[in-house]
Amino acid sequence: MIQFKVCFGLFRSNLIGEELFCLPDWNVIIKKLVDYHMTPTYISTKCPISRNMVKKLYETGYDDVVQISLDSMRDDVLGNIIGTKTGYVEKIKKTISYLQEYGFQIQIDTILTNLNSSSEELMELYDYIKDITTVQRNFPIRSTDHYR
């Protein structure tokens, strides 16, 4: 597929929708894309990834955005929304820490529903995200102290 795209001059790609990091040869795919100058604009995941996987991602030469889906800082809420188990939030926080360690830009995507849109939920998300040093900000973040 990658060579097909190169033959026809298609040089843009994004890796979203499926869980790339669940594929056994995910790093080979990314390395090929980088080698053919088809580096994805971003890679999207909602699965926690280990420090070793982040290191492998770094070694592929990929140096752009990793988009993390994070809809809540509460395991019980995420369990109801996306079916995760207890401990998911801590694993995602570790993933984000590893990505920062290797210098990746991080984009956090959140989908709000009636299960995660209370002011308390949003403040918990904000309080966590505001301290991520490599978070990509697509909108200005303002102080929310007057909402507390």
GROMACS .gro file of N, CA and C in nm:
model
  444
    1MET      N    1   0.082  -0.119   0.000
    1MET     CA    2   0.000   0.000   0.000
    1MET      C    3   0.087   0.126   0.000
    2ILE      N    4   0.189   0.127   0.082
    2ILE     CA    5   0.277   0.244   0.091
    2ILE      C    6   0.347   0.266  -0.043
    3GLN      N    7   0.402   0.160  -0.102
    3GLN     CA    8   0.470   0.173  -0.230
    3GLN      C    9   0.373   0.215  -0.339
    4PHE      N   10   0.250   0.169  -0.335
    4PHE     CA   11   0.146   0.209  -0.429
    4PHE      C   12   0.125   0.360  -0.421
    5LYS      N   13   0.113   0.412  -0.301
    5LYS     CA   14   0.092   0.555  -0.283
    5LYS      C   15   0.210   0.635  -0.336
    6VAL      N   16   0.331   0.586  -0.312
    6VAL     CA   17   0.451   0.656  -0.361
    6VAL      C   18   0.451   0.660  -0.513
    7CYS      N   19   0.417   0.549  -0.577
    7CYS     CA   20   0.414   0.542  -0.724
    7CYS      C   21   0.319   0.645  -0.783
    8PHE      N   22   0.210   0.674  -0.711
    8PHE     CA   23   0.112   0.767  -0.763
    8PHE      C   24   0.125   0.907  -0.703
    9GLY      N   25   0.233   0.931  -0.632
    9GLY     CA   26   0.260   1.064  -0.580
    9GLY      C   27   0.172   1.106  -0.464
   10LEU      N   28   0.120   1.013  -0.390
   10LEU     CA   29   0.040   1.046  -0.273
   10LEU      C   30   0.132   1.046  -0.151
   11PHE      N   31   0.151   1.164  -0.093
   11PHE     CA   32   0.251   1.176   0.012
   11PHE      C   33   0.195   1.217   0.147
   12ARG      N   34   0.066   1.218   0.162
   12ARG     CA   35   0.009   1.258   0.290
   12ARG      C   36  -0.061   1.139   0.354
   13SER      N   37  -0.044   1.125   0.483
   13SER     CA   38  -0.110   1.014   0.553
   13SER      C   39  -0.135   1.052   0.698
   14ASN      N   40  -0.236   0.992   0.755
   14ASN     CA   41  -0.263   1.000   0.898
   14ASN      C   42  -0.302   0.861   0.942
   15LEU      N   43  -0.268   0.829   1.065
   15LEU     CA   44  -0.298   0.696   1.117
   15LEU      C   45  -0.400   0.710   1.228
   16ILE      N   46  -0.527   0.695   1.191
   16ILE     CA   47  -0.636   0.712   1.285
   16ILE      C   48  -0.738   0.600   1.268
   17GLY      N   49  -0.829   0.590   1.361
   17GLY     CA   50  -0.940   0.495   1.347
   17GLY      C   51  -0.909   0.361   1.408
   18GLU      N   52  -0.817   0.290   1.354
   18GLU     CA   53  -0.777   0.160   1.409
   18GLU      C   54  -0.667   0.182   1.511
   19GLU      N   55  -0.648   0.088   1.597
   19GLU     CA   56  -0.543   0.100   1.696
   19GLU      C   57  -0.411   0.048   1.638
   20LEU      N   58  -0.336   0.139   1.582
   20LEU     CA   59  -0.209   0.108   1.518
   20LEU      C   60  -0.117   0.029   1.610
   21PHE      N   61  -0.111   0.069   1.735
   21PHE     CA   62  -0.016   0.008   1.828
   21PHE      C   63  -0.053  -0.136   1.867
   22CYS      N   64  -0.170  -0.182   1.824
   22CYS     CA   65  -0.209  -0.321   1.847
   22CYS      C   66  -0.157  -0.414   1.736
   23LEU      N   67  -0.112  -0.356   1.626
   23LEU     CA   68  -0.057  -0.437   1.517
   23LEU      C   69   0.083  -0.486   1.555
   24PRO      N   70   0.117  -0.610   1.523
   24PRO     CA   71   0.248  -0.662   1.563
   24PRO      C   72   0.366  -0.588   1.498
   25ASP      N   73   0.348  -0.533   1.379
   25ASP     CA   74   0.458  -0.466   1.309
   25ASP      C   75   0.432  -0.317   1.290
   26TRP      N   76   0.365  -0.254   1.386
   26TRP     CA   77   0.330  -0.113   1.377
   26TRP      C   78   0.452  -0.025   1.351
   27ASN      N   79   0.564  -0.056   1.416
   27ASN     CA   80   0.683   0.027   1.401
   27ASN      C   81   0.742   0.016   1.260
   28VAL      N   82   0.728  -0.100   1.197
   28VAL     CA   83   0.776  -0.119   1.059
   28VAL      C   84   0.692  -0.032   0.964
   29ILE      N   85   0.563  -0.027   0.988
   29ILE     CA   86   0.473   0.054   0.904
   29ILE      C   87   0.511   0.201   0.915
   30ILE      N   88   0.529   0.249   1.036
   30ILE     CA   89   0.564   0.390   1.055
   30ILE      C   90   0.701   0.420   0.994
   31LYS      N   91   0.797   0.331   1.014
   31LYS     CA   92   0.931   0.351   0.958
   31LYS      C   93   0.924   0.362   0.806
   32LYS      N   94   0.846   0.276   0.742
   32LYS     CA   95   0.829   0.282   0.595
   32LYS      C   96   0.770   0.417   0.554
   33LEU      N   97   0.666   0.461   0.625
   33LEU     CA   98   0.606   0.590   0.594
   33LEU      C   99   0.707   0.703   0.606
   34VAL      N  100   0.789   0.700   0.711
   34VAL     CA  101   0.892   0.801   0.731
   34VAL      C  102   0.995   0.792   0.618
   35ASP      N  103   1.040   0.671   0.587
   35ASP     CA  104   1.141   0.653   0.482
   35ASP      C  105   1.094   0.702   0.345
   36TYR      N  106   0.963   0.687   0.318
   36TYR     CA  107   0.907   0.731   0.190
   36TYR      C  108   0.856   0.876   0.196
   37HIS      N  109   0.895   0.948   0.300
   37HIS     CA  110   0.855   1.089   0.318
   37HIS      C  111   0.703   1.104   0.321
   38MET      N  112   0.638   1.007   0.380
   38MET     CA  113   0.493   1.010   0.397
   38MET      C  114   0.458   1.015   0.546
   39THR      N  115   0.541   1.080   0.622
   39THR     CA  116   0.523   1.085   0.766
   39THR      C  117   0.382   1.135   0.800
   40PRO      N  118   0.309   1.061   0.882
   40PRO     CA  119   0.175   1.105   0.920
   40PRO      C  120   0.181   1.239   0.994
   41THR      N  121   0.078   1.320   0.975
   41THR     CA  122   0.066   1.445   1.048
   41THR      C  123   0.048   1.416   1.196
   42TYR      N  124  -0.028   1.310   1.223
   42TYR     CA  125  -0.043   1.266   1.361
   42TYR      C  126  -0.082   1.118   1.363
   43ILE      N  127  -0.058   1.059   1.478
   43ILE     CA  128  -0.099   0.921   1.505
   43ILE      C  129  -0.196   0.928   1.621
   44SER      N  130  -0.308   0.861   1.607
   44SER     CA  131  -0.414   0.865   1.707
   44SER      C  132  -0.422   0.731   1.781
   45THR      N  133  -0.438   0.739   1.912
   45THR     CA  134  -0.457   0.616   1.990
   45THR      C  135  -0.539   0.646   2.115
   46LYS      N  136  -0.610   0.546   2.160
   46LYS     CA  137  -0.673   0.554   2.292
   46LYS      C  138  -0.619   0.443   2.381
   47CYS      N  139  -0.528   0.364   2.326
   47CYS     CA  140  -0.466   0.256   2.402
   47CYS      C  141  -0.340   0.306   2.472
   48PRO      N  142  -0.324   0.273   2.599
   48PRO     CA  143  -0.197   0.306   2.665
   48PRO      C  144  -0.082   0.233   2.596
   49ILE      N  145   0.031   0.300   2.584
   49ILE     CA  146   0.149   0.237   2.525
   49ILE      C  147   0.266   0.247   2.622
   50SER      N  148   0.351   0.148   2.619
   50SER     CA  149   0.462   0.137   2.714
   50SER      C  150   0.577   0.229   2.675
   51ARG      N  151   0.670   0.247   2.769
   51ARG     CA  152   0.791   0.325   2.743
   51ARG      C  153   0.868   0.263   2.627
   52ASN      N  154   0.876   0.130   2.623
   52ASN     CA  155   0.946   0.062   2.515
   52ASN      C  156   0.882   0.092   2.379
   53MET      N  157   0.750   0.095   2.375
   53MET     CA  158   0.681   0.126   2.249
   53MET      C  159   0.706   0.271   2.208
   54VAL      N  160   0.708   0.362   2.303
   54VAL     CA  161   0.738   0.502   2.272
   54VAL      C  162   0.881   0.514   2.220
   55LYS      N  163   0.972   0.440   2.280
   55LYS     CA  164   1.111   0.439   2.232
   55LYS      C  165   1.116   0.387   2.088
   56LYS      N  166   1.043   0.279   2.058
   56LYS     CA  167   1.039   0.226   1.921
   56LYS      C  168   0.980   0.330   1.825
   57LEU      N  169   0.877   0.400   1.869
   57LEU     CA  170   0.818   0.505   1.786
   57LEU      C  171   0.921   0.612   1.755
   58TYR      N  172   0.995   0.654   1.855
   58TYR     CA  173   1.102   0.753   1.838
   58TYR      C  174   1.207   0.703   1.739
   59GLU      N  175   1.242   0.576   1.750
   59GLU     CA  176   1.345   0.518   1.664
   59GLU      C  177   1.302   0.505   1.518
   60THR      N  178   1.171   0.513   1.490
   60THR     CA  179   1.125   0.509   1.351
   60THR      C  180   1.157   0.639   1.277
   61GLY      N  181   1.187   0.744   1.352
   61GLY     CA  182   1.209   0.875   1.291
   61GLY      C  183   1.085   0.961   1.290
   62TYR      N  184   0.974   0.906   1.337
   62TYR     CA  185   0.851   0.985   1.347
   62TYR      C  186   0.872   1.092   1.453
   63ASP      N  187   0.837   1.217   1.418
   63ASP     CA  188   0.861   1.324   1.514
   63ASP      C  189   0.747   1.426   1.518
   64ASP      N  190   0.628   1.378   1.493
   64ASP     CA  191   0.514   1.470   1.491
   64ASP      C  192   0.421   1.443   1.609
   65VAL      N  193   0.294   1.467   1.592
   65VAL     CA  194   0.196   1.465   1.700
   65VAL      C  195   0.142   1.325   1.727
   66VAL      N  196   0.127   1.294   1.856
   66VAL     CA  197   0.053   1.175   1.897
   66VAL      C  198  -0.073   1.226   1.965
   67GLN      N  199  -0.187   1.187   1.908
   67GLN     CA  200  -0.315   1.230   1.961
   67GLN      C  201  -0.368   1.122   2.054
   68ILE      N  202  -0.398   1.162   2.175
   68ILE     CA  203  -0.450   1.070   2.278
   68ILE      C  204  -0.596   1.105   2.303
   69SER      N  205  -0.681   1.005   2.300
   69SER     CA  206  -0.821   1.025   2.335
   69SER      C  207  -0.834   1.010   2.487
   70LEU      N  208  -0.882   1.113   2.551
   70LEU     CA  209  -0.900   1.111   2.697
   70LEU      C  210  -1.027   1.187   2.730
   71ASP      N  211  -1.130   1.114   2.767
   71ASP     CA  212  -1.262   1.174   2.790
   71ASP      C  213  -1.291   1.202   2.937
   72SER      N  214  -1.210   1.152   3.026
   72SER     CA  215  -1.233   1.171   3.169
   72SER      C  216  -1.107   1.132   3.244
   73MET      N  217  -1.095   1.180   3.366
   73MET     CA  218  -0.985   1.141   3.454
   73MET      C  219  -1.033   1.037   3.556
   74ARG      N  220  -1.152   0.984   3.534
   74ARG     CA  221  -1.212   0.888   3.628
   74ARG      C  222  -1.233   0.754   3.559
   75ASP      N  223  -1.176   0.651   3.617
   75ASP     CA  224  -1.188   0.517   3.560
   75ASP      C  225  -1.332   0.470   3.548
   76ASP      N  226  -1.414   0.500   3.647
   76ASP     CA  227  -1.553   0.453   3.642
   76ASP      C  228  -1.630   0.518   3.527
   77VAL      N  229  -1.604   0.645   3.503
   77VAL     CA  230  -1.671   0.715   3.392
   77VAL      C  231  -1.624   0.659   3.258
   78LEU      N  232  -1.493   0.640   3.244
   78LEU     CA  233  -1.440   0.584   3.119
   78LEU      C  234  -1.490   0.442   3.098
   79GLY      N  235  -1.507   0.368   3.205
   79GLY     CA  236  -1.563   0.234   3.194
   79GLY      C  237  -1.701   0.236   3.130
   80ASN      N  238  -1.780   0.336   3.169
   80ASN     CA  239  -1.915   0.349   3.113
   80ASN      C  240  -1.913   0.403   2.969
   81ILE      N  241  -1.817   0.488   2.937
   81ILE     CA  242  -1.814   0.550   2.804
   81ILE      C  243  -1.749   0.459   2.700
   82ILE      N  244  -1.629   0.408   2.732
   82ILE     CA  245  -1.554   0.330   2.631
   82ILE      C  246  -1.519   0.189   2.677
   83GLY      N  247  -1.567   0.150   2.793
   83GLY     CA  248  -1.550   0.011   2.837
   83GLY      C  249  -1.412  -0.025   2.890
   84THR      N  250  -1.339   0.075   2.940
   84THR     CA  251  -1.206   0.046   2.995
   84THR      C  252  -1.218  -0.008   3.137
   85LYS      N  253  -1.107  -0.062   3.186
   85LYS     CA  254  -1.103  -0.120   3.320
   85LYS      C  255  -1.032  -0.026   3.417
   86THR      N  256  -1.046  -0.054   3.544
   86THR     CA  257  -0.977   0.023   3.646
   86THR      C  258  -0.828   0.022   3.619
   87GLY      N  259  -0.767   0.138   3.632
   87GLY     CA  260  -0.623   0.152   3.607
   87GLY      C  261  -0.591   0.216   3.474
   88TYR      N  262  -0.692   0.232   3.388
   88TYR     CA  263  -0.672   0.289   3.255
   88TYR      C  264  -0.616   0.432   3.263
   89VAL      N  265  -0.673   0.514   3.349
   89VAL     CA  266  -0.629   0.654   3.358
   89VAL      C  267  -0.481   0.661   3.394
   90GLU      N  268  -0.438   0.582   3.491
   90GLU     CA  269  -0.296   0.583   3.529
   90GLU      C  270  -0.207   0.538   3.413
   91LYS      N  271  -0.252   0.439   3.338
   91LYS     CA  272  -0.175   0.392   3.222
   91LYS      C  273  -0.165   0.499   3.114
   92ILE      N  274  -0.273   0.572   3.090
   92ILE     CA  275  -0.271   0.680   2.991
   92ILE      C  276  -0.179   0.793   3.039
   93LYS      N  277  -0.183   0.822   3.169
   93LYS     CA  278  -0.094   0.925   3.223
   93LYS      C  279   0.052   0.884   3.206
   94LYS      N  280   0.082   0.757   3.226
   94LYS     CA  281   0.218   0.708   3.203
   94LYS      C  282   0.255   0.720   3.056
   95THR      N  283   0.162   0.684   2.967
   95THR     CA  284   0.186   0.697   2.823
   95THR      C  285   0.222   0.841   2.789
   96ILE      N  286   0.146   0.935   2.840
   96ILE     CA  287   0.171   1.077   2.813
   96ILE      C  288   0.307   1.118   2.868
   97SER      N  289   0.342   1.069   2.985
   97SER     CA  290   0.473   1.098   3.044
   97SER      C  291   0.586   1.045   2.955
   98TYR      N  292   0.571   0.923   2.905
   98TYR     CA  293   0.673   0.865   2.816
   98TYR      C  294   0.685   0.945   2.687
   99LEU      N  295   0.571   0.986   2.632
   99LEU     CA  296   0.574   1.065   2.508
   99LEU      C  297   0.645   1.198   2.531
  100GLN      N  298   0.621   1.261   2.645
  100GLN     CA  299   0.691   1.386   2.678
  100GLN      C  300   0.841   1.362   2.691
  101GLU      N  301   0.876   1.252   2.755
  101GLU     CA  302   1.016   1.215   2.776
  101GLU      C  303   1.092   1.209   2.643
  102TYR      N  304   1.026   1.162   2.538
  102TYR     CA  305   1.088   1.150   2.406
  102TYR      C  306   1.060   1.271   2.316
  103GLY      N  307   0.996   1.374   2.371
  103GLY     CA  308   0.978   1.499   2.299
  103GLY      C  309   0.864   1.505   2.199
  104PHE      N  310   0.772   1.410   2.206
  104PHE     CA  311   0.659   1.413   2.114
  104PHE      C  312   0.559   1.521   2.152
  105GLN      N  313   0.505   1.588   2.051
  105GLN     CA  314   0.393   1.679   2.072
  105GLN      C  315   0.270   1.592   2.099
  106ILE      N  316   0.190   1.634   2.194
  106ILE     CA  317   0.072   1.556   2.233
  106ILE      C  318  -0.053   1.641   2.210
  107GLN      N  319  -0.150   1.579   2.149
  107GLN     CA  320  -0.280   1.643   2.133
  107GLN      C  321  -0.380   1.557   2.210
  108ILE      N  322  -0.458   1.621   2.294
  108ILE     CA  323  -0.561   1.550   2.370
  108ILE      C  324  -0.695   1.577   2.304
  109ASP      N  325  -0.766   1.471   2.267
  109ASP     CA  326  -0.901   1.485   2.212
  109ASP      C  327  -1.000   1.430   2.314
  110THR      N  328  -1.103   1.508   2.339
  110THR     CA  329  -1.206   1.471   2.435
  110THR      C  330  -1.342   1.483   2.371
  111ILE      N  331  -1.423   1.383   2.387
  111ILE     CA  332  -1.561   1.387   2.342
  111ILE      C  333  -1.648   1.398   2.467
  112LEU      N  334  -1.728   1.502   2.471
  112LEU     CA  335  -1.814   1.523   2.587
  112LEU      C  336  -1.950   1.457   2.566
  113THR      N  337  -1.996   1.393   2.671
  113THR     CA  338  -2.128   1.331   2.672
  113THR      C  339  -2.196   1.371   2.803
  114ASN      N  340  -2.316   1.325   2.825
  114ASN     CA  341  -2.382   1.352   2.952
  114ASN      C  342  -2.313   1.282   3.069
  115LEU      N  343  -2.224   1.187   3.039
  115LEU     CA  344  -2.154   1.113   3.145
  115LEU      C  345  -2.026   1.182   3.193
  116ASN      N  346  -1.973   1.275   3.113
  116ASN     CA  347  -1.843   1.334   3.150
  116ASN      C  348  -1.838   1.485   3.133
  117SER      N  349  -1.951   1.552   3.133
  117SER     CA  350  -1.949   1.696   3.105
  117SER      C  351  -1.986   1.783   3.224
  118SER      N  352  -1.980   1.729   3.342
  118SER     CA  353  -2.005   1.814   3.460
  118SER      C  354  -1.887   1.909   3.478
  119SER      N  355  -1.911   2.016   3.550
  119SER     CA  356  -1.803   2.113   3.572
  119SER      C  357  -1.687   2.049   3.648
  120GLU      N  358  -1.717   1.956   3.739
  120GLU     CA  359  -1.611   1.888   3.814
  120GLU      C  360  -1.524   1.803   3.720
  121GLU      N  361  -1.591   1.730   3.632
  121GLU     CA  362  -1.518   1.646   3.535
  121GLU      C  363  -1.427   1.731   3.447
  122LEU      N  364  -1.482   1.840   3.395
  122LEU     CA  365  -1.405   1.926   3.306
  122LEU      C  366  -1.287   1.989   3.378
  123MET      N  367  -1.306   2.027   3.503
  123MET     CA  368  -1.196   2.086   3.580
  123MET      C  369  -1.086   1.983   3.606
  124GLU      N  370  -1.124   1.857   3.631
  124GLU     CA  371  -1.024   1.752   3.651
  124GLU      C  372  -0.942   1.733   3.524
  125LEU      N  373  -1.009   1.730   3.409
  125LEU     CA  374  -0.937   1.718   3.281
  125LEU      C  375  -0.846   1.838   3.260
  126TYR      N  376  -0.901   1.958   3.279
  126TYR     CA  377  -0.823   2.080   3.261
  126TYR      C  378  -0.700   2.081   3.352
  127ASP      N  379  -0.721   2.049   3.480
  127ASP     CA  380  -0.610   2.052   3.576
  127ASP      C  381  -0.498   1.956   3.536
  128TYR      N  382  -0.533   1.845   3.475
  128TYR     CA  383  -0.430   1.752   3.429
  128TYR      C  384  -0.365   1.800   3.299
  129ILE      N  385  -0.445   1.836   3.202
  129ILE     CA  386  -0.392   1.871   3.070
  129ILE      C  387  -0.306   1.997   3.072
  130LYS      N  388  -0.341   2.094   3.154
  130LYS     CA  389  -0.268   2.222   3.156
  130LYS      C  390  -0.121   2.204   3.195
  131ASP      N  391  -0.088   2.096   3.264
  131ASP     CA  392   0.049   2.073   3.308
  131ASP      C  393   0.131   1.985   3.213
  132ILE      N  394   0.071   1.940   3.104
  132ILE     CA  395   0.146   1.860   3.006
  132ILE      C  396   0.232   1.957   2.924
  133THR      N  397   0.362   1.945   2.936
  133THR     CA  398   0.452   2.044   2.877
  133THR      C  399   0.455   2.042   2.725
  134THR      N  400   0.428   1.928   2.665
  134THR     CA  401   0.434   1.920   2.519
  134THR      C  402   0.296   1.912   2.455
  135VAL      N  403   0.193   1.952   2.529
  135VAL     CA  404   0.057   1.946   2.473
  135VAL      C  405   0.044   2.051   2.364
  136GLN      N  406  -0.019   2.012   2.256
  136GLN     CA  407  -0.044   2.102   2.145
  136GLN      C  408  -0.175   2.175   2.174
  137ARG      N  409  -0.168   2.304   2.176
  137ARG     CA  410  -0.287   2.382   2.208
  137ARG      C  411  -0.346   2.438   2.079
  138ASN      N  412  -0.468   2.394   2.048
  138ASN     CA  413  -0.537   2.442   1.930
  138ASN      C  414  -0.628   2.560   1.961
  139PHE      N  415  -0.633   2.597   2.085
  139PHE     CA  416  -0.711   2.711   2.128
  139PHE      C  417  -0.643   2.767   2.252
  140PRO      N  418  -0.662   2.895   2.279
  140PRO     CA  419  -0.597   2.953   2.398
  140PRO      C  420  -0.658   2.897   2.526
  141ILE      N  421  -0.573   2.866   2.621
  141ILE     CA  422  -0.620   2.822   2.751
  141ILE      C  423  -0.617   2.941   2.844
  142ARG      N  424  -0.728   2.969   2.903
  142ARG     CA  425  -0.740   3.082   2.994
  142ARG      C  426  -0.760   3.029   3.136
  143SER      N  427  -0.734   3.113   3.231
  143SER     CA  428  -0.758   3.075   3.370
  143SER      C  429  -0.905   3.044   3.390
  144THR      N  430  -0.930   2.939   3.463
  144THR     CA  431  -1.069   2.902   3.491
  144THR      C  432  -1.100   2.919   3.639
  145ASP      N  433  -1.016   2.992   3.710
  145ASP     CA  434  -1.036   3.007   3.853
  145ASP      C  435  -1.174   3.066   3.886
  146HIS      N  436  -1.226   3.152   3.800
  146HIS     CA  437  -1.356   3.211   3.830
  146HIS      C  438  -1.470   3.113   3.813
  147TYR      N  439  -1.444   2.996   3.757
  147TYR     CA  440  -1.547   2.893   3.744
  147TYR      C  441  -1.553   2.800   3.865
  148ARG      N  442  -1.453   2.806   3.948
  148ARG     CA  443  -1.445   2.714   4.063
  148ARG      C  444  -1.543   2.748   4.171
   0.00000   0.00000   0.00000
